[in-house]
PDB file of N, CA and C in Angstrom:
ATOM      1  N   MET A 108     -23.018  -1.270   4.551  1.00  0.00           N
ATOM      2  CA  MET A 108     -21.941  -1.510   3.615  1.00  0.00           C
ATOM      3  C   MET A 108     -21.894  -3.001   3.279  1.00  0.00           C
ATOM      4  N   THR A 109     -21.652  -3.316   2.030  1.00  0.00           N
ATOM      5  CA  THR A 109     -21.626  -4.712   1.610  1.00  0.00           C
ATOM      6  C   THR A 109     -20.320  -5.383   2.007  1.00  0.00           C
ATOM      7  N   HIS A 110     -20.351  -6.712   1.927  1.00  0.00           N
ATOM      8  CA  HIS A 110     -19.142  -7.489   2.219  1.00  0.00           C
ATOM      9  C   HIS A 110     -17.971  -7.017   1.360  1.00  0.00           C
ATOM     10  N   LEU A 111     -18.238  -6.833   0.071  1.00  0.00           N
ATOM     11  CA  LEU A 111     -17.198  -6.429  -0.870  1.00  0.00           C
ATOM     12  C   LEU A 111     -16.624  -5.063  -0.502  1.00  0.00           C
ATOM     13  N   ALA A 112     -17.489  -4.130  -0.157  1.00  0.00           N
ATOM     14  CA  ALA A 112     -17.021  -2.788   0.213  1.00  0.00           C
ATOM     15  C   ALA A 112     -16.181  -2.844   1.487  1.00  0.00           C
ATOM     16  N   PHE A 113     -16.601  -3.649   2.466  1.00  0.00           N
ATOM     17  CA  PHE A 113     -15.804  -3.806   3.680  1.00  0.00           C
ATOM     18  C   PHE A 113     -14.429  -4.376   3.345  1.00  0.00           C
ATOM     19  N   GLY A 114     -14.403  -5.401   2.517  1.00  0.00           N
ATOM     20  CA  GLY A 114     -13.139  -6.032   2.145  1.00  0.00           C
ATOM     21  C   GLY A 114     -12.188  -5.057   1.477  1.00  0.00           C
ATOM     22  N   TYR A 115     -12.699  -4.309   0.512  1.00  0.00           N
ATOM     23  CA  TYR A 115     -11.843  -3.338  -0.166  1.00  0.00           C
ATOM     24  C   TYR A 115     -11.436  -2.206   0.775  1.00  0.00           C
ATOM     25  N   ALA A 116     -12.316  -1.788   1.653  1.00  0.00           N
ATOM     26  CA  ALA A 116     -11.972  -0.734   2.611  1.00  0.00           C
ATOM     27  C   ALA A 116     -10.833  -1.189   3.519  1.00  0.00           C
ATOM     28  N   PHE A 117     -10.914  -2.416   4.015  1.00  0.00           N
ATOM     29  CA  PHE A 117      -9.835  -2.936   4.859  1.00  0.00           C
ATOM     30  C   PHE A 117      -8.534  -3.096   4.065  1.00  0.00           C
ATOM     31  N   ALA A 118      -8.633  -3.539   2.808  1.00  0.00           N
ATOM     32  CA  ALA A 118      -7.431  -3.680   1.978  1.00  0.00           C
ATOM     33  C   ALA A 118      -6.786  -2.317   1.731  1.00  0.00           C
ATOM     34  N   PHE A 119      -7.608  -1.307   1.445  1.00  0.00           N
ATOM     35  CA  PHE A 119      -7.064   0.033   1.207  1.00  0.00           C
ATOM     36  C   PHE A 119      -6.479   0.627   2.482  1.00  0.00           C
ATOM     37  N   PHE A 120      -7.129   0.397   3.623  1.00  0.00           N
ATOM     38  CA  PHE A 120      -6.606   0.911   4.879  1.00  0.00           C
ATOM     39  C   PHE A 120      -5.291   0.222   5.229  1.00  0.00           C
ATOM     40  N   THR A 121      -5.208  -1.076   4.954  1.00  0.00           N
ATOM     41  CA  THR A 121      -3.965  -1.808   5.151  1.00  0.00           C
ATOM     42  C   THR A 121      -2.858  -1.184   4.308  1.00  0.00           C
ATOM     43  N   ALA A 122      -3.164  -0.927   3.050  1.00  0.00           N
ATOM     44  CA  ALA A 122      -2.166  -0.315   2.164  1.00  0.00           C
ATOM     45  C   ALA A 122      -1.749   1.058   2.671  1.00  0.00           C
ATOM     46  N   PHE A 123      -2.701   1.845   3.142  1.00  0.00           N
ATOM     47  CA  PHE A 123      -2.406   3.182   3.652  1.00  0.00           C
ATOM     48  C   PHE A 123      -1.426   3.115   4.825  1.00  0.00           C
ATOM     49  N   ILE A 124      -1.651   2.181   5.734  1.00  0.00           N
ATOM     50  CA  ILE A 124      -0.761   2.020   6.885  1.00  0.00           C
ATOM     51  C   ILE A 124       0.633   1.601   6.429  1.00  0.00           C
ATOM     52  N   VAL A 125       0.704   0.679   5.477  1.00  0.00           N
ATOM     53  CA  VAL A 125       1.995   0.215   4.973  1.00  0.00           C
ATOM     54  C   VAL A 125       2.716   1.340   4.235  1.00  0.00           C
ATOM     55  N   ILE A 126       1.982   2.153   3.500  1.00  0.00           N
ATOM     56  CA  ILE A 126       2.588   3.281   2.784  1.00  0.00           C
ATOM     57  C   ILE A 126       3.245   4.246   3.772  1.00  0.00           C
ATOM     58  N   ILE A 127       2.582   4.522   4.882  1.00  0.00           N
ATOM     59  CA  ILE A 127       3.174   5.389   5.909  1.00  0.00           C
ATOM     60  C   ILE A 127       4.431   4.727   6.486  1.00  0.00           C
ATOM     61  N   GLY A 128       4.358   3.418   6.725  1.00  0.00           N
ATOM     62  CA  GLY A 128       5.521   2.686   7.217  1.00  0.00           C
ATOM     63  C   GLY A 128       6.675   2.722   6.226  1.00  0.00           C
ATOM     64  N   ASP A 129       6.367   2.525   4.942  1.00  0.00           N
ATOM     65  CA  ASP A 129       7.399   2.594   3.902  1.00  0.00           C
ATOM     66  C   ASP A 129       8.041   3.976   3.860  1.00  0.00           C
ATOM     67  N   PHE A 130       7.207   5.001   3.977  1.00  0.00           N
ATOM     68  CA  PHE A 130       7.709   6.370   3.965  1.00  0.00           C
ATOM     69  C   PHE A 130       8.687   6.588   5.128  1.00  0.00           C
ATOM     70  N   ALA A 131       8.314   6.131   6.319  1.00  0.00           N
ATOM     71  CA  ALA A 131       9.172   6.298   7.492  1.00  0.00           C
ATOM     72  C   ALA A 131      10.507   5.580   7.303  1.00  0.00           C
ATOM     73  N   ILE A 132      10.462   4.381   6.760  1.00  0.00           N
ATOM     74  CA  ILE A 132      11.693   3.618   6.551  1.00  0.00           C
ATOM     75  C   ILE A 132      12.554   4.256   5.461  1.00  0.00           C
ATOM     76  N   LYS A 133      11.935   4.790   4.414  1.00  0.00           N
ATOM     77  CA  LYS A 133      12.692   5.468   3.350  1.00  0.00           C
ATOM     78  C   LYS A 133      13.377   6.715   3.899  1.00  0.00           C
ATOM     79  N   VAL A 134      12.681   7.485   4.741  1.00  0.00           N
ATOM     80  CA  VAL A 134      13.289   8.665   5.363  1.00  0.00           C
ATOM     81  C   VAL A 134      14.505   8.242   6.184  1.00  0.00           C
ATOM     82  N   ALA A 135      14.364   7.167   6.946  1.00  0.00           N
ATOM     83  CA  ALA A 135      15.476   6.675   7.757  1.00  0.00           C
ATOM     84  C   ALA A 135      16.639   6.219   6.883  1.00  0.00           C
ATOM     85  N   ALA A 136      16.336   5.502   5.817  1.00  0.00           N
ATOM     86  CA  ALA A 136      17.382   4.997   4.929  1.00  0.00           C
ATOM     87  C   ALA A 136      18.132   6.140   4.254  1.00  0.00           C
ATOM     88  N   ASP A 137      17.397   7.127   3.772  1.00  0.00           N
ATOM     89  CA  ASP A 137      18.037   8.258   3.096  1.00  0.00           C
ATOM     90  C   ASP A 137      18.855   9.117   4.049  1.00  0.00           C
ATOM     91  N   ALA A 138      18.457   9.156   5.308  1.00  0.00           N
ATOM     92  CA  ALA A 138      19.170   9.975   6.297  1.00  0.00           C
ATOM     93  C   ALA A 138      20.328   9.216   6.951  1.00  0.00           C
ATOM     94  N   GLY A 139      20.497   7.947   6.602  1.00  0.00           N
ATOM     95  CA  GLY A 139      21.586   7.161   7.164  1.00  0.00           C
ATOM     96  C   GLY A 139      21.356   6.715   8.599  1.00  0.00           C
ATOM     97  N   HIS A 140      20.090   6.638   9.005  1.00  0.00           N
ATOM     98  CA  HIS A 140      19.775   6.188  10.364  1.00  0.00           C
ATOM     99  C   HIS A 140      20.086   4.696  10.510  1.00  0.00           C
ATOM    100  N   THR A 141      20.247   4.272  11.744  1.00  0.00           N
ATOM    101  CA  THR A 141      20.470   2.848  12.009  1.00  0.00           C
ATOM    102  C   THR A 141      19.131   2.118  12.041  1.00  0.00           C
ATOM    103  N   ILE A 142      19.219   0.814  12.050  1.00  0.00           N
ATOM    104  CA  ILE A 142      18.003  -0.004  12.055  1.00  0.00           C
ATOM    105  C   ILE A 142      17.213   0.152  13.357  1.00  0.00           C
ATOM    106  N   SER A 143      17.855   0.652  14.397  1.00  0.00           N
ATOM    107  CA  SER A 143      17.156   0.854  15.669  1.00  0.00           C
ATOM    108  C   SER A 143      16.632   2.293  15.824  1.00  0.00           C
ATOM    109  N   SER A 144      16.620   3.050  14.740  1.00  0.00           N
ATOM    110  CA  SER A 144      16.141   4.432  14.817  1.00  0.00           C
ATOM    111  C   SER A 144      14.621   4.467  14.986  1.00  0.00           C
ATOM    112  N   THR A 145      14.138   5.579  15.431  1.00  0.00           N
ATOM    113  CA  THR A 145      12.698   5.768  15.651  1.00  0.00           C
ATOM    114  C   THR A 145      11.912   5.563  14.366  1.00  0.00           C
ATOM    115  N   TYR A 146      12.429   6.058  13.239  1.00  0.00           N
ATOM    116  CA  TYR A 146      11.720   5.916  11.967  1.00  0.00           C
ATOM    117  C   TYR A 146      11.581   4.462  11.549  1.00  0.00           C
ATOM    118  N   VAL A 147      12.646   3.692  11.716  1.00  0.00           N
ATOM    119  CA  VAL A 147      12.589   2.275  11.339  1.00  0.00           C
ATOM    120  C   VAL A 147      11.639   1.528  12.272  1.00  0.00           C
ATOM    121  N   ILE A 148      11.728   1.783  13.545  1.00  0.00           N
ATOM    122  CA  ILE A 148      10.839   1.122  14.507  1.00  0.00           C
ATOM    123  C   ILE A 148       9.382   1.476  14.221  1.00  0.00           C
ATOM    124  N   LEU A 149       9.118   2.739  13.911  1.00  0.00           N
ATOM    125  CA  LEU A 149       7.759   3.151  13.538  1.00  0.00           C
ATOM    126  C   LEU A 149       7.285   2.385  12.313  1.00  0.00           C
ATOM    127  N   GLY A 150       8.134   2.272  11.312  1.00  0.00           N
ATOM    128  CA  GLY A 150       7.764   1.523  10.107  1.00  0.00           C
ATOM    129  C   GLY A 150       7.427   0.081  10.402  1.00  0.00           C
ATOM    130  N   VAL A 151       8.231  -0.555  11.236  1.00  0.00           N
ATOM    131  CA  VAL A 151       7.995  -1.959  11.597  1.00  0.00           C
ATOM    132  C   VAL A 151       6.686  -2.106  12.371  1.00  0.00           C
ATOM    133  N   LEU A 152       6.436  -1.209  13.293  1.00  0.00           N
ATOM    134  CA  LEU A 152       5.181  -1.256  14.062  1.00  0.00           C
ATOM    135  C   LEU A 152       3.968  -1.058  13.154  1.00  0.00           C
ATOM    136  N   LEU A 153       4.088  -0.170  12.193  1.00  0.00           N
ATOM    137  CA  LEU A 153       2.985   0.037  11.253  1.00  0.00           C
ATOM    138  C   LEU A 153       2.755  -1.202  10.396  1.00  0.00           C
ATOM    139  N   TYR A 154       3.830  -1.860   9.975  1.00  0.00           N
ATOM    140  CA  TYR A 154       3.675  -3.110   9.224  1.00  0.00           C
ATOM    141  C   TYR A 154       2.910  -4.139  10.044  1.00  0.00           C
ATOM    142  N   GLY A 155       3.259  -4.248  11.332  1.00  0.00           N
ATOM    143  CA  GLY A 155       2.573  -5.193  12.209  1.00  0.00           C
ATOM    144  C   GLY A 155       1.103  -4.852  12.369  1.00  0.00           C
ATOM    145  N   ALA A 156       0.811  -3.579  12.555  1.00  0.00           N
ATOM    146  CA  ALA A 156      -0.583  -3.149  12.708  1.00  0.00           C
ATOM    147  C   ALA A 156      -1.377  -3.421  11.440  1.00  0.00           C
ATOM    148  N   SER A 157      -0.725  -3.291  10.290  1.00  0.00           N
ATOM    149  CA  SER A 157      -1.439  -3.518   9.028  1.00  0.00           C
ATOM    150  C   SER A 157      -1.925  -4.956   8.901  1.00  0.00           C
ATOM    151  N   ALA A 158      -1.236  -5.895   9.543  1.00  0.00           N
ATOM    152  CA  ALA A 158      -1.645  -7.302   9.474  1.00  0.00           C
ATOM    153  C   ALA A 158      -3.021  -7.513  10.084  1.00  0.00           C
ATOM    154  N   LEU A 159      -3.354  -6.737  11.088  1.00  0.00           N
ATOM    155  CA  LEU A 159      -4.688  -6.859  11.702  1.00  0.00           C
ATOM    156  C   LEU A 159      -5.779  -6.470  10.715  1.00  0.00           C
ATOM    157  N   PHE A 160      -5.583  -5.392   9.988  1.00  0.00           N
ATOM    158  CA  PHE A 160      -6.580  -4.963   9.004  1.00  0.00           C
ATOM    159  C   PHE A 160      -6.618  -5.907   7.807  1.00  0.00           C
ATOM    160  N   TRP A 161      -5.467  -6.486   7.474  1.00  0.00           N
ATOM    161  CA  TRP A 161      -5.414  -7.452   6.383  1.00  0.00           C
ATOM    162  C   TRP A 161      -6.263  -8.677   6.730  1.00  0.00           C
ATOM    163  N   PHE A 162      -6.228  -9.097   7.973  1.00  0.00           N
ATOM    164  CA  PHE A 162      -7.053 -10.212   8.439  1.00  0.00           C
ATOM    165  C   PHE A 162      -8.527  -9.935   8.157  1.00  0.00           C
ATOM    166  N   TYR A 163      -8.977  -8.734   8.482  1.00  0.00           N
ATOM    167  CA  TYR A 163     -10.384  -8.380   8.247  1.00  0.00           C
ATOM    168  C   TYR A 163     -10.704  -8.283   6.764  1.00  0.00           C
ATOM    169  N   ALA A 164      -9.755  -7.839   5.974  1.00  0.00           N
ATOM    170  CA  ALA A 164      -9.977  -7.803   4.524  1.00  0.00           C
ATOM    171  C   ALA A 164     -10.214  -9.216   3.992  1.00  0.00           C
ATOM    172  N   MET A 165      -9.449 -10.178   4.514  1.00  0.00           N
ATOM    173  CA  MET A 165      -9.566 -11.567   4.062  1.00  0.00           C
ATOM    174  C   MET A 165     -10.929 -12.175   4.383  1.00  0.00           C
ATOM    175  N   GLN A 166     -11.626 -11.635   5.369  1.00  0.00           N
ATOM    176  CA  GLN A 166     -12.947 -12.151   5.720  1.00  0.00           C
ATOM    177  C   GLN A 166     -14.020 -11.710   4.740  1.00  0.00           C
ATOM    178  N   HIS A 167     -13.738 -10.722   3.911  1.00  0.00           N
ATOM    179  CA  HIS A 167     -14.779 -10.130   3.073  1.00  0.00           C
ATOM    180  C   HIS A 167     -14.558 -10.260   1.576  1.00  0.00           C
ATOM    181  N   VAL A 168     -13.318 -10.440   1.148  1.00  0.00           N
ATOM    182  CA  VAL A 168     -13.041 -10.590  -0.282  1.00  0.00           C
ATOM    183  C   VAL A 168     -12.039 -11.716  -0.474  1.00  0.00           C
ATOM    184  N   THR A 169     -11.891 -12.143  -1.722  1.00  0.00           N
ATOM    185  CA  THR A 169     -10.919 -13.203  -2.001  1.00  0.00           C
ATOM    186  C   THR A 169      -9.506 -12.652  -1.839  1.00  0.00           C
ATOM    187  N   LEU A 170      -8.570 -13.557  -1.656  1.00  0.00           N
ATOM    188  CA  LEU A 170      -7.174 -13.165  -1.527  1.00  0.00           C
ATOM    189  C   LEU A 170      -6.711 -12.426  -2.783  1.00  0.00           C
ATOM    190  N   ALA A 171      -7.139 -12.897  -3.937  1.00  0.00           N
ATOM    191  CA  ALA A 171      -6.748 -12.238  -5.193  1.00  0.00           C
ATOM    192  C   ALA A 171      -7.283 -10.811  -5.262  1.00  0.00           C
ATOM    193  N   GLN A 172      -8.550 -10.619  -4.901  1.00  0.00           N
ATOM    194  CA  GLN A 172      -9.131  -9.276  -4.945  1.00  0.00           C
ATOM    195  C   GLN A 172      -8.421  -8.340  -3.975  1.00  0.00           C
ATOM    196  N   ALA A 173      -8.222  -8.789  -2.758  1.00  0.00           N
ATOM    197  CA  ALA A 173      -7.553  -7.954  -1.758  1.00  0.00           C
ATOM    198  C   ALA A 173      -6.111  -7.680  -2.169  1.00  0.00           C
ATOM    199  N   GLY A 174      -5.449  -8.694  -2.678  1.00  0.00           N
ATOM    200  CA  GLY A 174      -4.058  -8.527  -3.099  1.00  0.00           C
ATOM    201  C   GLY A 174      -3.895  -7.527  -4.221  1.00  0.00           C
ATOM    202  N   VAL A 175      -4.794  -7.572  -5.199  1.00  0.00           N
ATOM    203  CA  VAL A 175      -4.715  -6.628  -6.309  1.00  0.00           C
ATOM    204  C   VAL A 175      -5.034  -5.213  -5.830  1.00  0.00           C
ATOM    205  N   ALA A 176      -6.058  -5.054  -4.982  1.00  0.00           N
ATOM    206  CA  ALA A 176      -6.403  -3.728  -4.465  1.00  0.00           C
ATOM    207  C   ALA A 176      -5.239  -3.150  -3.666  1.00  0.00           C
ATOM    208  N   TYR A 177      -4.665  -3.956  -2.794  1.00  0.00           N
ATOM    209  CA  TYR A 177      -3.529  -3.537  -1.972  1.00  0.00           C
ATOM    210  C   TYR A 177      -2.335  -3.167  -2.848  1.00  0.00           C
ATOM    211  N   SER A 178      -2.010  -4.034  -3.775  1.00  0.00           N
ATOM    212  CA  SER A 178      -0.849  -3.806  -4.642  1.00  0.00           C
ATOM    213  C   SER A 178      -1.026  -2.568  -5.502  1.00  0.00           C
ATOM    214  N   MET A 179      -2.222  -2.391  -6.050  1.00  0.00           N
ATOM    215  CA  MET A 179      -2.479  -1.243  -6.912  1.00  0.00           C
ATOM    216  C   MET A 179      -2.309   0.052  -6.138  1.00  0.00           C
ATOM    217  N   LEU A 180      -2.935   0.141  -4.983  1.00  0.00           N
ATOM    218  CA  LEU A 180      -2.843   1.370  -4.202  1.00  0.00           C
ATOM    219  C   LEU A 180      -1.408   1.622  -3.743  1.00  0.00           C
ATOM    220  N   THR A 181      -0.732   0.579  -3.310  1.00  0.00           N
ATOM    221  CA  THR A 181       0.642   0.727  -2.850  1.00  0.00           C
ATOM    222  C   THR A 181       1.555   1.174  -3.987  1.00  0.00           C
ATOM    223  N   LEU A 182       1.451   0.544  -5.147  1.00  0.00           N
ATOM    224  CA  LEU A 182       2.286   0.924  -6.283  1.00  0.00           C
ATOM    225  C   LEU A 182       2.069   2.377  -6.688  1.00  0.00           C
ATOM    226  N   VAL A 183       0.815   2.763  -6.837  1.00  0.00           N
ATOM    227  CA  VAL A 183       0.512   4.120  -7.275  1.00  0.00           C
ATOM    228  C   VAL A 183       0.975   5.139  -6.236  1.00  0.00           C
ATOM    229  N   ALA A 184       0.634   4.915  -4.981  1.00  0.00           N
ATOM    230  CA  ALA A 184       0.973   5.880  -3.931  1.00  0.00           C
ATOM    231  C   ALA A 184       2.483   6.002  -3.756  1.00  0.00           C
ATOM    232  N   LEU A 185       3.197   4.877  -3.728  1.00  0.00           N
ATOM    233  CA  LEU A 185       4.643   4.942  -3.527  1.00  0.00           C
ATOM    234  C   LEU A 185       5.357   5.555  -4.725  1.00  0.00           C
ATOM    235  N   ALA A 186       4.850   5.323  -5.928  1.00  0.00           N
ATOM    236  CA  ALA A 186       5.442   5.969  -7.108  1.00  0.00           C
ATOM    237  C   ALA A 186       5.264   7.486  -7.033  1.00  0.00           C
ATOM    238  N   ILE A 187       4.071   7.919  -6.634  1.00  0.00           N
ATOM    239  CA  ILE A 187       3.807   9.356  -6.507  1.00  0.00           C
ATOM    240  C   ILE A 187       4.657   9.972  -5.398  1.00  0.00           C
ATOM    241  N   ILE A 188       4.705   9.313  -4.241  1.00  0.00           N
ATOM    242  CA  ILE A 188       5.511   9.817  -3.124  1.00  0.00           C
ATOM    243  C   ILE A 188       6.995   9.855  -3.517  1.00  0.00           C
ATOM    244  N   GLY A 189       7.468   8.814  -4.170  1.00  0.00           N
ATOM    245  CA  GLY A 189       8.863   8.787  -4.606  1.00  0.00           C
ATOM    246  C   GLY A 189       9.194   9.929  -5.555  1.00  0.00           C
ATOM    247  N   ALA A 190       8.290  10.182  -6.483  1.00  0.00           N
ATOM    248  CA  ALA A 190       8.529  11.246  -7.456  1.00  0.00           C
ATOM    249  C   ALA A 190       8.434  12.635  -6.820  1.00  0.00           C
ATOM    250  N   LEU A 191       7.422  12.852  -6.004  1.00  0.00           N
ATOM    251  CA  LEU A 191       7.185  14.188  -5.455  1.00  0.00           C
ATOM    252  C   LEU A 191       8.039  14.502  -4.225  1.00  0.00           C
ATOM    253  N   TRP A 192       8.205  13.549  -3.321  1.00  0.00           N
ATOM    254  CA  TRP A 192       8.902  13.825  -2.060  1.00  0.00           C
ATOM    255  C   TRP A 192      10.409  13.560  -2.152  1.00  0.00           C
ATOM    256  N   PHE A 193      10.754  12.445  -2.815  1.00  0.00           N
ATOM    257  CA  PHE A 193      12.152  12.036  -2.863  1.00  0.00           C
ATOM    258  C   PHE A 193      12.814  12.337  -4.206  1.00  0.00           C
ATOM    259  N   ASN A 194      12.108  13.014  -5.105  1.00  0.00           N
ATOM    260  CA  ASN A 194      12.631  13.408  -6.425  1.00  0.00           C
ATOM    261  C   ASN A 194      13.154  12.227  -7.232  1.00  0.00           C
ATOM    262  N   GLU A 195      12.486  11.086  -7.128  1.00  0.00           N
ATOM    263  CA  GLU A 195      12.854   9.908  -7.903  1.00  0.00           C
ATOM    264  C   GLU A 195      12.153   9.984  -9.259  1.00  0.00           C
ATOM    265  N   PRO A 196      12.890   9.793 -10.344  1.00  0.00           N
ATOM    266  CA  PRO A 196      12.275   9.937 -11.670  1.00  0.00           C
ATOM    267  C   PRO A 196      11.331   8.774 -11.995  1.00  0.00           C
ATOM    268  N   LEU A 197      10.289   9.081 -12.747  1.00  0.00           N
ATOM    269  CA  LEU A 197       9.389   8.061 -13.285  1.00  0.00           C
ATOM    270  C   LEU A 197       9.603   8.023 -14.796  1.00  0.00           C
ATOM    271  N   TYR A 198       9.886   6.845 -15.297  1.00  0.00           N
ATOM    272  CA  TYR A 198      10.124   6.675 -16.726  1.00  0.00           C
ATOM    273  C   TYR A 198       8.918   5.975 -17.354  1.00  0.00           C
ATOM    274  N   LEU A 199       8.972   5.813 -18.663  1.00  0.00           N
ATOM    275  CA  LEU A 199       7.874   5.180 -19.390  1.00  0.00           C
ATOM    276  C   LEU A 199       7.545   3.807 -18.818  1.00  0.00           C
ATOM    277  N   ARG A 200       8.564   3.055 -18.431  1.00  0.00           N
ATOM    278  CA  ARG A 200       8.348   1.721 -17.860  1.00  0.00           C
ATOM    279  C   ARG A 200       7.512   1.792 -16.582  1.00  0.00           C
ATOM    280  N   GLU A 201       7.781   2.785 -15.722  1.00  0.00           N
ATOM    281  CA  GLU A 201       7.007   2.942 -14.486  1.00  0.00           C
ATOM    282  C   GLU A 201       5.565   3.334 -14.790  1.00  0.00           C
ATOM    283  N   TYR A 202       5.389   4.241 -15.738  1.00  0.00           N
ATOM    284  CA  TYR A 202       4.024   4.635 -16.118  1.00  0.00           C
ATOM    285  C   TYR A 202       3.246   3.444 -16.678  1.00  0.00           C
ATOM    286  N   ALA A 203       3.904   2.610 -17.485  1.00  0.00           N
ATOM    287  CA  ALA A 203       3.254   1.410 -18.023  1.00  0.00           C
ATOM    288  C   ALA A 203       2.888   0.448 -16.893  1.00  0.00           C
ATOM    289  N   GLY A 204       3.784   0.301 -15.923  1.00  0.00           N
ATOM    290  CA  GLY A 204       3.498  -0.562 -14.777  1.00  0.00           C
ATOM    291  C   GLY A 204       2.321  -0.060 -13.965  1.00  0.00           C
ATOM    292  N   LEU A 205       2.246   1.247 -13.767  1.00  0.00           N
ATOM    293  CA  LEU A 205       1.115   1.819 -13.033  1.00  0.00           C
ATOM    294  C   LEU A 205      -0.194   1.602 -13.790  1.00  0.00           C
ATOM    295  N   ALA A 206      -0.146   1.758 -15.098  1.00  0.00           N
ATOM    296  CA  ALA A 206      -1.349   1.517 -15.904  1.00  0.00           C
ATOM    297  C   ALA A 206      -1.780   0.058 -15.803  1.00  0.00           C
ATOM    298  N   CYS A 207      -0.827  -0.863 -15.814  1.00  0.00           N
ATOM    299  CA  CYS A 207      -1.142  -2.290 -15.669  1.00  0.00           C
ATOM    300  C   CYS A 207      -1.756  -2.577 -14.297  1.00  0.00           C
ATOM    301  N   ALA A 208      -1.245  -1.926 -13.263  1.00  0.00           N
ATOM    302  CA  ALA A 208      -1.795  -2.124 -11.921  1.00  0.00           C
ATOM    303  C   ALA A 208      -3.248  -1.669 -11.867  1.00  0.00           C
ATOM    304  N   LEU A 209      -3.530  -0.543 -12.461  1.00  0.00           N
ATOM    305  CA  LEU A 209      -4.907  -0.033 -12.466  1.00  0.00           C
ATOM    306  C   LEU A 209      -5.815  -0.948 -13.286  1.00  0.00           C
ATOM    307  N   LEU A 210      -5.322  -1.425 -14.413  1.00  0.00           N
ATOM    308  CA  LEU A 210      -6.110  -2.350 -15.235  1.00  0.00           C
ATOM    309  C   LEU A 210      -6.357  -3.658 -14.488  1.00  0.00           C
ATOM    310  N   ALA A 211      -5.362  -4.156 -13.774  1.00  0.00           N
ATOM    311  CA  ALA A 211      -5.539  -5.383 -12.984  1.00  0.00           C
ATOM    312  C   ALA A 211      -6.630  -5.196 -11.944  1.00  0.00           C
ATOM    313  N   MET A 212      -6.660  -4.044 -11.321  1.00  0.00           N
ATOM    314  CA  MET A 212      -7.698  -3.769 -10.320  1.00  0.00           C
ATOM    315  C   MET A 212      -9.079  -3.838 -10.950  1.00  0.00           C
ATOM    316  N   VAL A 213      -9.230  -3.257 -12.112  1.00  0.00           N
ATOM    317  CA  VAL A 213     -10.517  -3.293 -12.811  1.00  0.00           C
ATOM    318  C   VAL A 213     -10.884  -4.727 -13.172  1.00  0.00           C
ATOM    319  N   LEU A 214      -9.931  -5.473 -13.704  1.00  0.00           N
ATOM    320  CA  LEU A 214     -10.198  -6.843 -14.144  1.00  0.00           C
ATOM    321  C   LEU A 214     -10.514  -7.787 -12.973  1.00  0.00           C
ATOM    322  N   MET A 215      -9.892  -7.567 -11.826  1.00  0.00           N
ATOM    323  CA  MET A 215     -10.071  -8.464 -10.684  1.00  0.00           C
ATOM    324  C   MET A 215     -11.281  -8.102  -9.819  1.00  0.00           C
ATOM    325  N   SER A 216     -11.857  -6.954 -10.033  1.00  0.00           N
ATOM    326  CA  SER A 216     -12.999  -6.524  -9.209  1.00  0.00           C
ATOM    327  C   SER A 216     -14.242  -7.345  -9.557  1.00  0.00           C
ATOM    328  N   ARG A 217     -14.972  -7.642  -8.523  1.00  0.00           N
ATOM    329  CA  ARG A 217     -16.266  -8.303  -8.696  1.00  0.00           C
ATOM    330  C   ARG A 217     -17.326  -7.354  -8.204  1.00  0.00           C
ATOM    331  N   VAL A 218     -18.372  -7.221  -8.953  1.00  0.00           N
ATOM    332  CA  VAL A 218     -19.419  -6.274  -8.589  1.00  0.00           C
ATOM    333  C   VAL A 218     -20.410  -6.890  -7.628  1.00  0.00           C
ATOM    334  N   ALA A 219     -20.648  -8.182  -7.722  1.00  0.00           N
ATOM    335  CA  ALA A 219     -21.661  -8.813  -6.866  1.00  0.00           C
ATOM    336  C   ALA A 219     -21.065  -9.688  -5.814  1.00  0.00           C
TER     337      ALA A 219
END
């Protein structure tokens, strides 16, 4: 695997871990749990673990490339989870934002 592929893989894995953490915290928030609940603690621990993978992403791609990959995946995944799991509406503005995130990923990618 190339340096670039490793970097993007670590950035995507970091985003995946954070998405699970965000989901856990959203479940806790919607259920009225306290900040010391299991869901919130799980979310915080996942955020901490994601920092380790982010470190490895930084060794293989630029901060801008990793940041755009992470942001794009996080935005798209959380919008989908919000709409499907939490019944949060997506409006034209959200769809435009998602399209911009995907376009940014394409523009910021380096092939070599």
